[in-house]
Amino acid sequence: MIRDKGLHQTENTSHSREPPHTGTLCGIWAVGLGLLIAASAQASSSESQKTAWTTKSQRREWHTLSRDDKLDYINAEKCLMSKPAKLGLPAARTIFDEFQMSHVLNTKVVHGVGAFLPFHRLFIHAHEALLQAECNYTGGQPYWNESLDAGNFSSSIILDPEVGFGGNGTGPLNCIVDGPFKDYVNPIGPGQTFSDHCIDRIISDCASEMAGRQSIDQCMRMQNFSAFGPCLEGMPHVAGHGGIGGQMLNVFSSPGDPIFYLHHAYLDKLWWDWQSQNLTSRLTDIAGPNVPAPFWFPPERNATSSPPPFCNSNWTLPPVGTPNRTILGFPVGWPLPIPATLDKAELLGSDGDPGNETTLGHVLTMYGVVPNRTIAEVMDIRCGLLCYEYI
Ligand SMILES: *[C@@H]1O[C@H](CO)[C@@H](O)[C@H](O)[C@H]1NC(C)=O
Ligand SMILES: *[C@@H]1O[C@H](CO)[C@@H](O)[C@H](O)[C@H]1NC(C)=O
Ligand SMILES: *[C@@H]1O[C@H](CO)[C@@H](O)[C@H](O)[C@H]1NC(C)=O
Ligand SMILES: *[C@@H]1O[C@H](CO)[C@@H](O)[C@H](O)[C@H]1NC(C)=O
Ligand SMILES: *[C@@H]1O[C@H](CO)[C@@H](O)[C@H](O)[C@H]1NC(C)=O
Ligand SMILES: *[C@@H]1O[C@H](CO)[C@@H](O)[C@H](O)[C@H]1NC(C)=O
Ligand SMILES: *[C@@H]1O[C@H](CO)[C@@H](O)[C@H](O)[C@H]1NC(C)=O
Ligand SMILES: *[C@@H]1O[C@H](CO)[C@@H](O)[C@H](O)[C@H]1NC(C)=O
Ligand SMILES: *[C@@H]1O[C@H](CO)[C@@H](O)[C@H](O)[C@H]1NC(C)=O
Ligand SMILES: *[C@@H]1O[C@H](CO)[C@@H](O)[C@H](O)[C@H]1NC(C)=O
Ligand SMILES: *[C@@H]1O[C@H](CO)[C@@H](O)[C@H](O)[C@H]1NC(C)=O
Ligand SMILES: [Cu+2]
């Protein structure tokens, strides 16, 4: 286990600083989920103790960062891509890969469900914390305000070949061929499969139109989480994944493209902005099914799907009641009625949440990347468990 370096927390508790990236696992996927999970359980017994933070991470918008700030972030991400994996998760060679694998293993219980935003909030927090703990990164996790580039992702400065993430994919495999990440060999994906491949993209300016003001405003007007959650997941979320395309458009393996983290930090900001409109009610407002609709995860979802070659300047959520609601293959809206509880494997991650509907007690399972947390622990970003602000 990593020693507490005291970078951002005073050591007033017996547990190690966030995140204890445990590295205690015996390893091989073949030993089975049970053992794997049991091993990672060692890390978290005293986790619920109060933590005193000394530093609040400041999360800034990518367009506003200085050249040096951008390079610091890029170099820290490259550092995660160079550090050997510690958790024994299948296929992962580096810490960067462990994030991606933890997402693959979680996919079916964290998309199209109430835990979608809470899980991704914790996931981005873990990424920020490990950049800081493993790679001496001193900034906060940047986010990408995609509405600034809606309809025109291909011209975004975020794709800069030097101080950005590189551009569109080319060639038969749609590999990115410029930028700091062009040589990264990613061993996970597409989907739930494992094979060495490049970071691939198929940028769609049409799909990125859905990142525009219209869809954001639609969601921000929602009066409760049961309307806001699926709206955000359905439109702004899919816009970022579909606009970048390639691996980013794969609901399982999308964290293999480092842009993922700026995309989800942005969604997290949108959630926090929405919560901030009425903290009294929205710090505890959670809803949604515990289990997604079955048709969202067909086997063919392993493949990286090419975005369909159409432009639609009029993206809207398919109305409630439309069967099998998806946009570009991503879950849209929540199933009605909420599906009955499936088998235990499908419910991994919903410990503390025996019903069909997601509650604050719901456990978010992190596979050792950071300790498991409940949804209640991630509802507030103001220096409880989480400690950051959006600038
Ligand atoms: C995390 O949650 C999963 C599923 O609820 C559980 O099986 C596992 O033991 C937990 N791990 C830790 C480290 O608590
Ligand atoms: C982080 O800083 C420590 C202390 O200065 C140093 O030993 C370590 O090598 C640095 N790690 C990285 C990845 O730069
Ligand atoms: C994105 O930028 C637009 C234009 O500056 C601004 O109105 C909007 O609030 C920003 N979105 C977020 C989530 O910060
Ligand atoms: C996209 O952005 C580029 C660079 O800022 C600009 O030249 C171009 O006109 C934009 N295209 C559209 C359709 O907005
Ligand atoms: C998708 O991946 C899973 C897990 O690796 C595998 O069981 C399944 O056969 C794959 N499906 C396809 C169509 O490749
Ligand atoms: C990105 O490249 C793919 C081919 O790899 C192409 O189909 C697509 O139109 C390109 N996107 C843009 C916005 O030029
Ligand atoms: C949530 O708000 C939407 C509109 O924003 C409304 O249609 C719906 O009835 C509300 N649901 C609950 C459970 O309050
Ligand atoms: C916040 O939400 C509560 C509960 O829905 C409501 O009673 C209150 O009026 C809201 N406050 C504001 C400022 O909208
Ligand atoms: C919805 O998905 C189910 C399960 O995959 C499938 O059997 C059904 O035909 C789909 N319905 C529509 C209208 O696409
Ligand atoms: C936009 O889509 C909605 C719903 O699909 C439809 O009613 C409306 O006519 C469309 N508007 C345009 C300008 O295509
Ligand atoms: C979950 O929903 C199913 C029907 O969809 C119902 O039969 C079951 O009783 C529900 N379980 C709980 C705990 O509410
Ligand atoms: Cu995800």
PDB file of C-alpha atoms and ligand atoms in Angstrom, residues 222-224 226-227, ligand 7:
ATOM      1  CA  MET A 222     -35.034  19.664 -14.432  1.00  0.00           C
ATOM      2  CA  GLN A 223     -36.477  19.838 -10.951  1.00  0.00           C
ATOM      3  CA  ASN A 224     -35.320  16.542  -9.473  1.00  0.00           C
ATOM      4  CA  SER A 226     -34.913  11.463 -11.504  1.00  0.00           C
ATOM      5  CA  ALA A 227     -35.317  13.875 -14.418  1.00  0.00           C
TER       6      ALA A 227
HETATM    7  C1  LIG B   7     -39.291  15.337 -11.486  1.00  0.00           C
HETATM    8  O1  LIG B   7     -39.319  16.532 -12.240  1.00  0.00           O
HETATM    9  C2  LIG B   7     -39.954  16.369 -13.507  1.00  0.00           C
HETATM   10  C3  LIG B   7     -39.782  17.666 -14.267  1.00  0.00           C
HETATM   11  O2  LIG B   7     -38.537  18.253 -14.025  1.00  0.00           O
HETATM   12  C4  LIG B   7     -41.400  15.999 -13.292  1.00  0.00           C
HETATM   13  O3  LIG B   7     -42.003  15.778 -14.551  1.00  0.00           O
HETATM   14  C5  LIG B   7     -41.492  14.723 -12.471  1.00  0.00           C
HETATM   15  O4  LIG B   7     -42.808  14.446 -12.139  1.00  0.00           O
HETATM   16  C6  LIG B   7     -40.689  14.849 -11.181  1.00  0.00           C
HETATM   17  N1  LIG B   7     -40.593  13.540 -10.558  1.00  0.00           N
HETATM   18  C7  LIG B   7     -40.645  13.369  -9.259  1.00  0.00           C
HETATM   19  C8  LIG B   7     -40.497  11.974  -8.771  1.00  0.00           C
HETATM   20  O5  LIG B   7     -40.811  14.297  -8.511  1.00  0.00           O
END
